[in-house]
Structures are given as C-alpha cells and as structure tokens.
Amino acid sequence: MITLNGSKKIGIAVFISGKGSNFKSLYKFSKKKNSKFKINLVLSNNINAGGLKFARKRKIKNEIINYKNINLAENKILYILKKNNIQLICLAGFMRILSKKFLKKFKGSVLNIHPSLLPRYKGLNTHIKVIQNRDKYSGCTVHYVNSKLDSGKIILQKKVRVYKRDNPKSLAKRVLSQEHILYPKALNKILINT
C-alpha cells in the first residue's frame, strides 16, 4: 500500500538491465516541482547496465543483483527494498520476471512499461510482430505487474502510428520516445490518485 506524506515525494526504486533510457526520463521528471516521486534506488541484474553509470553520477543509491539463484536474488531485493523504505517499483527494461512469491511478499506496487498496446503482443519482439501483421498503430502501455506476463491492470497507453516505410528499428525508436513521456505521466497519475 502506497502512503503519501502530505507534500512529500514518495521514494521509488527503478529496476533496469540496460541503457536505462526510461529510468533517465523518470529521473528528469522527478526533479520537477509537480512530480510526486523521487528515485531512491536503482537496481540491476547486469553489472554493465549503462543506466548504473547515470545513477552513480547523480549519487543515486544503486545495487547489482546476481540472478544465478532466483530465490537468493529475490530475497536480497526484498531486504534492500525494505531497508530503503521503497513502496513502489518501476520496471524499466528489466529483463527478469519477478516471481509470484516476490510479488506476494512485496507490499507495494510494481509498474512496468511495455512497447505495445497491450493486451496485444505480450513478451518480446513486439515491433517485429507489429510490422509483420501490418498494423496501422502500435504504441506503449504502462501497467501494474501481476504474476502473468504483461497482463496487469493498464494505467495509461499511447498510440503510435505505423508508417509503410517503418521497420522494427524505426518503429522502436518512435515508440521509445513516447515511452519517455508516458511513464512519468502514469506514475504521477497513480500517486496523485493515492
């Protein structure tokens, strides 16, 4: 359960595996006056994740989790989250699926951003599927995470037009630029309504 303390911003954790471009857009937004959150922790399963460098430069607490043993990894994550009083997790290109057990034990909310208009194209290779199926629109979705892949309650979506000249790479680029706008907006939306 998320508890907001008057005008105080809620501390969130962002989980990343790569460049962390969505993490960076969340960070930039968190610095705005109207933001309801601040990033207290960045966690990654990848020691070489580009987003970690960004976090360190900005003196944001960061942790690298070894995922060789899922049970140990998730227990360690739960301990770190509790220690840092994290009530909300934002998955931002985190290439690990959180177990049912983890989601049950974590008492806050978990959000994810997915590069398609869910419920269409859950999982990977969404842009390839969109192009192959000649869809007129693609987009991105911010949703709550539950125990089923990309199936949690939708918070916000943004449509992106697919052009005839598009390939998976060009489409991915345009969808990603919309993700950077949508994720902070969705996060702020749920915190305002808390």
PDB file of C-alpha atoms in Angstrom:
ATOM      1  CA  MET A   1       0.000   0.000   0.000  1.00  0.00           C
ATOM      2  CA  ILE A   2       1.404   3.394  -1.001  1.00  0.00           C
ATOM      3  CA  THR A   3       1.195   6.112   1.643  1.00  0.00           C
ATOM      4  CA  LEU A   4       1.797   9.692   0.635  1.00  0.00           C
ATOM      5  CA  ASN A   5       3.030  12.048   3.306  1.00  0.00           C
ATOM      6  CA  GLY A   6       1.461  15.446   2.585  1.00  0.00           C
ATOM      7  CA  SER A   7       3.645  17.273   0.064  1.00  0.00           C
ATOM      8  CA  LYS A   8       6.491  14.786   0.496  1.00  0.00           C
ATOM      9  CA  LYS A   9       7.524  12.821  -2.602  1.00  0.00           C
ATOM     10  CA  ILE A  10       7.348   9.054  -2.477  1.00  0.00           C
ATOM     11  CA  GLY A  11      10.654   7.170  -2.794  1.00  0.00           C
ATOM     12  CA  ILE A  12      10.677   4.689  -5.663  1.00  0.00           C
ATOM     13  CA  ALA A  13      13.071   2.047  -6.982  1.00  0.00           C
ATOM     14  CA  VAL A  14      13.784   1.621 -10.692  1.00  0.00           C
ATOM     15  CA  PHE A  15      14.879  -1.810 -11.966  1.00  0.00           C
ATOM     16  CA  ILE A  16      16.988  -1.805 -15.149  1.00  0.00           C
ATOM     17  CA  SER A  17      19.032  -4.204 -17.282  1.00  0.00           C
ATOM     18  CA  GLY A  18      20.401  -1.932 -19.996  1.00  0.00           C
ATOM     19  CA  LYS A  19      20.876   1.692 -21.052  1.00  0.00           C
ATOM     20  CA  GLY A  20      18.134   2.839 -18.716  1.00  0.00           C
ATOM     21  CA  SER A  21      16.591   5.454 -21.026  1.00  0.00           C
ATOM     22  CA  ASN A  22      13.201   5.160 -19.274  1.00  0.00           C
ATOM     23  CA  PHE A  23      14.978   5.450 -15.924  1.00  0.00           C
ATOM     24  CA  LYS A  24      16.626   8.667 -17.167  1.00  0.00           C
ATOM     25  CA  SER A  25      13.289  10.149 -18.222  1.00  0.00           C
ATOM     26  CA  LEU A  26      11.777   9.219 -14.840  1.00  0.00           C
ATOM     27  CA  TYR A  27      14.750  10.855 -13.121  1.00  0.00           C
ATOM     28  CA  LYS A  28      14.383  14.080 -15.146  1.00  0.00           C
ATOM     29  CA  PHE A  29      10.683  14.217 -14.336  1.00  0.00           C
ATOM     30  CA  SER A  30      11.327  13.517 -10.643  1.00  0.00           C
ATOM     31  CA  LYS A  31      13.236  16.803 -10.443  1.00  0.00           C
ATOM     32  CA  LYS A  32      10.153  18.804 -11.467  1.00  0.00           C
ATOM     33  CA  LYS A  33       8.093  20.606  -8.852  1.00  0.00           C
ATOM     34  CA  ASN A  34       4.875  18.777  -9.766  1.00  0.00           C
ATOM     35  CA  SER A  35       6.496  15.320  -9.501  1.00  0.00           C
ATOM     36  CA  LYS A  36       5.064  13.091  -6.782  1.00  0.00           C
ATOM     37  CA  PHE A  37       8.100  10.792  -6.645  1.00  0.00           C
ATOM     38  CA  LYS A  38      11.846  10.698  -6.259  1.00  0.00           C
ATOM     39  CA  ILE A  39      14.209   7.871  -7.204  1.00  0.00           C
ATOM     40  CA  ASN A  40      15.852   6.477  -4.084  1.00  0.00           C
ATOM     41  CA  LEU A  41      17.265   3.298  -5.582  1.00  0.00           C
ATOM     42  CA  VAL A  42      18.328   1.808  -8.910  1.00  0.00           C
ATOM     43  CA  LEU A  43      18.684  -1.939  -9.099  1.00  0.00           C
ATOM     44  CA  SER A  44      20.134  -4.019 -11.934  1.00  0.00           C
ATOM     45  CA  ASN A  45      20.825  -7.658 -12.771  1.00  0.00           C
ATOM     46  CA  ASN A  46      23.538  -6.507 -15.194  1.00  0.00           C
ATOM     47  CA  ILE A  47      26.865  -5.171 -13.909  1.00  0.00           C
ATOM     48  CA  ASN A  48      27.408  -3.371 -17.262  1.00  0.00           C
ATOM     49  CA  ALA A  49      23.988  -1.686 -17.453  1.00  0.00           C
ATOM     50  CA  GLY A  50      24.517   1.821 -18.843  1.00  0.00           C
ATOM     51  CA  GLY A  51      21.889   3.220 -16.503  1.00  0.00           C
ATOM     52  CA  LEU A  52      24.089   2.417 -13.494  1.00  0.00           C
ATOM     53  CA  LYS A  53      26.701   4.929 -14.642  1.00  0.00           C
ATOM     54  CA  PHE A  54      23.958   7.576 -14.865  1.00  0.00           C
ATOM     55  CA  ALA A  55      22.767   6.674 -11.337  1.00  0.00           C
ATOM     56  CA  ARG A  56      26.269   6.865  -9.865  1.00  0.00           C
ATOM     57  CA  LYS A  57      26.936  10.246 -11.470  1.00  0.00           C
ATOM     58  CA  ARG A  58      23.815  11.559  -9.776  1.00  0.00           C
ATOM     59  CA  LYS A  59      24.646   9.864  -6.471  1.00  0.00           C
ATOM     60  CA  ILE A  60      21.545   7.653  -6.545  1.00  0.00           C
ATOM     61  CA  LYS A  61      21.938   4.520  -4.457  1.00  0.00           C
ATOM     62  CA  ASN A  62      22.383   1.530  -6.772  1.00  0.00           C
ATOM     63  CA  GLU A  63      22.629  -2.225  -6.335  1.00  0.00           C
ATOM     64  CA  ILE A  64      23.670  -5.065  -8.640  1.00  0.00           C
ATOM     65  CA  ILE A  65      21.878  -8.349  -8.059  1.00  0.00           C
ATOM     66  CA  ASN A  66      23.336 -11.696  -9.077  1.00  0.00           C
ATOM     67  CA  TYR A  67      20.486 -13.739 -10.533  1.00  0.00           C
ATOM     68  CA  LYS A  68      22.250 -17.151 -10.578  1.00  0.00           C
ATOM     69  CA  ASN A  69      19.866 -18.241  -7.826  1.00  0.00           C
ATOM     70  CA  ILE A  70      16.441 -16.604  -8.215  1.00  0.00           C
ATOM     71  CA  ASN A  71      15.398 -17.326  -4.627  1.00  0.00           C
ATOM     72  CA  LEU A  72      18.504 -15.736  -3.134  1.00  0.00           C
ATOM     73  CA  ALA A  73      18.313 -12.827  -5.586  1.00  0.00           C
ATOM     74  CA  GLU A  74      14.691 -12.022  -4.774  1.00  0.00           C
ATOM     75  CA  ASN A  75      15.230 -12.335  -1.006  1.00  0.00           C
ATOM     76  CA  LYS A  76      18.140  -9.914  -1.274  1.00  0.00           C
ATOM     77  CA  ILE A  77      15.995  -7.497  -3.323  1.00  0.00           C
ATOM     78  CA  LEU A  78      13.183  -7.644  -0.737  1.00  0.00           C
ATOM     79  CA  TYR A  79      15.682  -6.903   2.030  1.00  0.00           C
ATOM     80  CA  ILE A  80      17.135  -3.907   0.102  1.00  0.00           C
ATOM     81  CA  LEU A  81      13.643  -2.542  -0.669  1.00  0.00           C
ATOM     82  CA  LYS A  82      12.585  -2.770   2.968  1.00  0.00           C
ATOM     83  CA  LYS A  83      15.821  -1.164   4.175  1.00  0.00           C
ATOM     84  CA  ASN A  84      15.275   1.769   1.789  1.00  0.00           C
ATOM     85  CA  ASN A  85      11.547   2.107   2.563  1.00  0.00           C
ATOM     86  CA  ILE A  86      10.541   1.522  -1.077  1.00  0.00           C
ATOM     87  CA  GLN A  87       6.796   1.357  -1.687  1.00  0.00           C
ATOM     88  CA  LEU A  88       6.825   1.380  -5.456  1.00  0.00           C
ATOM     89  CA  ILE A  89       8.965  -0.319  -8.106  1.00  0.00           C
ATOM     90  CA  CYS A  90       9.203   0.809 -11.719  1.00  0.00           C
ATOM     91  CA  LEU A  91      10.498  -1.842 -14.105  1.00  0.00           C
ATOM     92  CA  ALA A  92      12.319  -0.097 -16.952  1.00  0.00           C
ATOM     93  CA  GLY A  93      13.777  -2.627 -19.363  1.00  0.00           C
ATOM     94  CA  PHE A  94      14.394  -5.105 -16.538  1.00  0.00           C
ATOM     95  CA  MET A  95      14.962  -8.411 -18.308  1.00  0.00           C
ATOM     96  CA  ARG A  96      13.899 -10.651 -15.446  1.00  0.00           C
ATOM     97  CA  ILE A  97      10.430 -11.805 -14.483  1.00  0.00           C
ATOM     98  CA  LEU A  98       9.543 -11.246 -10.827  1.00  0.00           C
ATOM     99  CA  SER A  99       8.143 -14.406  -9.266  1.00  0.00           C
ATOM    100  CA  LYS A 100       4.653 -14.809  -7.847  1.00  0.00           C
ATOM    101  CA  LYS A 101       6.265 -15.265  -4.424  1.00  0.00           C
ATOM    102  CA  PHE A 102       8.163 -11.969  -4.743  1.00  0.00           C
ATOM    103  CA  LEU A 103       5.049 -10.041  -5.808  1.00  0.00           C
ATOM    104  CA  LYS A 104       3.159 -11.509  -2.843  1.00  0.00           C
ATOM    105  CA  LYS A 105       5.894 -10.574  -0.356  1.00  0.00           C
ATOM    106  CA  PHE A 106       6.481  -7.041  -1.661  1.00  0.00           C
ATOM    107  CA  LYS A 107       3.876  -4.869  -0.007  1.00  0.00           C
ATOM    108  CA  GLY A 108       3.949  -2.012  -2.528  1.00  0.00           C
ATOM    109  CA  SER A 109       3.048  -1.660  -6.190  1.00  0.00           C
ATOM    110  CA  VAL A 110       5.088  -2.769  -9.181  1.00  0.00           C
ATOM    111  CA  LEU A 111       4.752  -0.959 -12.533  1.00  0.00           C
ATOM    112  CA  ASN A 112       6.100  -1.832 -15.952  1.00  0.00           C
ATOM    113  CA  ILE A 113       6.250  -0.174 -19.344  1.00  0.00           C
ATOM    114  CA  HIS A 114       5.721  -2.355 -22.389  1.00  0.00           C
ATOM    115  CA  PRO A 115       6.325  -1.382 -26.052  1.00  0.00           C
ATOM    116  CA  SER A 116       2.938  -2.387 -27.458  1.00  0.00           C
ATOM    117  CA  LEU A 117      -0.741  -1.620 -26.997  1.00  0.00           C
ATOM    118  CA  LEU A 118      -1.498  -4.374 -24.517  1.00  0.00           C
ATOM    119  CA  PRO A 119      -3.144  -6.865 -24.485  1.00  0.00           C
ATOM    120  CA  ARG A 120      -1.608  -7.179 -27.972  1.00  0.00           C
ATOM    121  CA  TYR A 121       1.935  -8.545 -28.283  1.00  0.00           C
ATOM    122  CA  LYS A 122       2.936  -9.514 -24.786  1.00  0.00           C
ATOM    123  CA  GLY A 123       6.551 -10.532 -24.243  1.00  0.00           C
ATOM    124  CA  LEU A 124       9.439  -9.864 -26.625  1.00  0.00           C
ATOM    125  CA  ASN A 125       9.849  -8.833 -30.293  1.00  0.00           C
ATOM    126  CA  THR A 126       6.763  -6.615 -30.280  1.00  0.00           C
ATOM    127  CA  HIS A 127       7.920  -4.316 -33.115  1.00  0.00           C
ATOM    128  CA  ILE A 128       8.672  -7.258 -35.435  1.00  0.00           C
ATOM    129  CA  LYS A 129       5.157  -8.628 -34.794  1.00  0.00           C
ATOM    130  CA  VAL A 130       3.541  -5.227 -35.464  1.00  0.00           C
ATOM    131  CA  ILE A 131       5.364  -4.861 -38.816  1.00  0.00           C
ATOM    132  CA  GLN A 132       4.674  -8.474 -39.835  1.00  0.00           C
ATOM    133  CA  ASN A 133       0.957  -8.062 -39.111  1.00  0.00           C
ATOM    134  CA  ARG A 134       0.834  -4.713 -40.957  1.00  0.00           C
ATOM    135  CA  ASP A 135      -0.836  -2.994 -38.009  1.00  0.00           C
ATOM    136  CA  LYS A 136      -1.802   0.654 -38.533  1.00  0.00           C
ATOM    137  CA  TYR A 137      -0.939   1.508 -34.925  1.00  0.00           C
ATOM    138  CA  SER A 138       1.458   0.381 -32.278  1.00  0.00           C
ATOM    139  CA  GLY A 139       2.285   2.147 -29.023  1.00  0.00           C
ATOM    140  CA  CYS A 140       3.221   1.650 -25.419  1.00  0.00           C
ATOM    141  CA  THR A 141       1.490   0.708 -22.187  1.00  0.00           C
ATOM    142  CA  VAL A 142       2.192   1.373 -18.528  1.00  0.00           C
ATOM    143  CA  HIS A 143       0.592  -1.313 -16.387  1.00  0.00           C
ATOM    144  CA  TYR A 144       0.649  -2.886 -12.946  1.00  0.00           C
ATOM    145  CA  VAL A 145       2.673  -6.082 -12.723  1.00  0.00           C
ATOM    146  CA  ASN A 146       0.949  -9.277 -11.649  1.00  0.00           C
ATOM    147  CA  SER A 147       2.013 -12.927 -11.828  1.00  0.00           C
ATOM    148  CA  LYS A 148       1.084 -13.241 -15.529  1.00  0.00           C
ATOM    149  CA  LEU A 149       3.370 -11.763 -18.195  1.00  0.00           C
ATOM    150  CA  ASP A 150       2.277  -8.256 -19.296  1.00  0.00           C
ATOM    151  CA  SER A 151      -1.252  -8.878 -18.017  1.00  0.00           C
ATOM    152  CA  GLY A 152      -1.720  -6.458 -15.114  1.00  0.00           C
ATOM    153  CA  LYS A 153      -4.229  -3.611 -14.992  1.00  0.00           C
ATOM    154  CA  ILE A 154      -3.470  -0.894 -17.561  1.00  0.00           C
ATOM    155  CA  ILE A 155      -2.731   2.588 -16.211  1.00  0.00           C
ATOM    156  CA  LEU A 156      -2.041   4.548 -19.421  1.00  0.00           C
ATOM    157  CA  GLN A 157      -1.464   3.863 -23.117  1.00  0.00           C
ATOM    158  CA  LYS A 158      -0.174   5.912 -26.022  1.00  0.00           C
ATOM    159  CA  LYS A 159      -0.835   5.118 -29.693  1.00  0.00           C
ATOM    160  CA  VAL A 160       1.938   5.448 -32.248  1.00  0.00           C
ATOM    161  CA  ARG A 161       1.174   5.475 -35.970  1.00  0.00           C
ATOM    162  CA  VAL A 162       2.906   2.800 -38.056  1.00  0.00           C
ATOM    163  CA  TYR A 163       4.075   4.054 -41.461  1.00  0.00           C
ATOM    164  CA  LYS A 164       4.560   1.972 -44.607  1.00  0.00           C
ATOM    165  CA  ARG A 165       8.274   2.800 -44.610  1.00  0.00           C
ATOM    166  CA  ASP A 166       8.693   1.609 -40.990  1.00  0.00           C
ATOM    167  CA  ASN A 167      10.921  -1.271 -39.992  1.00  0.00           C
ATOM    168  CA  PRO A 168      11.196  -2.693 -36.448  1.00  0.00           C
ATOM    169  CA  LYS A 169      14.127  -0.367 -35.648  1.00  0.00           C
ATOM    170  CA  SER A 170      12.471   2.886 -36.802  1.00  0.00           C
ATOM    171  CA  LEU A 171       9.217   1.940 -35.070  1.00  0.00           C
ATOM    172  CA  ALA A 172      11.057   1.023 -31.847  1.00  0.00           C
ATOM    173  CA  LYS A 173      12.714   4.443 -31.822  1.00  0.00           C
ATOM    174  CA  ARG A 174       9.401   6.311 -32.136  1.00  0.00           C
ATOM    175  CA  VAL A 175       7.669   4.127 -29.562  1.00  0.00           C
ATOM    176  CA  LEU A 176      10.557   4.620 -27.115  1.00  0.00           C
ATOM    177  CA  SER A 177      10.319   8.411 -27.376  1.00  0.00           C
ATOM    178  CA  GLN A 178       6.636   8.099 -26.370  1.00  0.00           C
ATOM    179  CA  GLU A 179       7.538   5.740 -23.506  1.00  0.00           C
ATOM    180  CA  HIS A 180       9.736   8.504 -22.076  1.00  0.00           C
ATOM    181  CA  ILE A 181       6.689  10.802 -21.901  1.00  0.00           C
ATOM    182  CA  LEU A 182       4.133   8.194 -20.821  1.00  0.00           C
ATOM    183  CA  TYR A 183       5.951   6.510 -17.910  1.00  0.00           C
ATOM    184  CA  PRO A 184       6.419   9.584 -15.664  1.00  0.00           C
ATOM    185  CA  LYS A 185       2.880  10.703 -16.517  1.00  0.00           C
ATOM    186  CA  ALA A 186       1.405   7.333 -15.491  1.00  0.00           C
ATOM    187  CA  LEU A 187       3.440   7.226 -12.302  1.00  0.00           C
ATOM    188  CA  ASN A 188       2.387  10.710 -11.283  1.00  0.00           C
ATOM    189  CA  LYS A 189      -1.230   9.848 -12.142  1.00  0.00           C
ATOM    190  CA  ILE A 190      -1.412   6.922  -9.731  1.00  0.00           C
ATOM    191  CA  LEU A 191       0.357   8.872  -6.983  1.00  0.00           C
ATOM    192  CA  ILE A 192      -1.991  11.859  -7.326  1.00  0.00           C
ATOM    193  CA  ASN A 193      -4.934   9.454  -7.010  1.00  0.00           C
ATOM    194  CA  THR A 194      -3.458   7.692  -3.953  1.00  0.00           C
TER     195      THR A 194
END
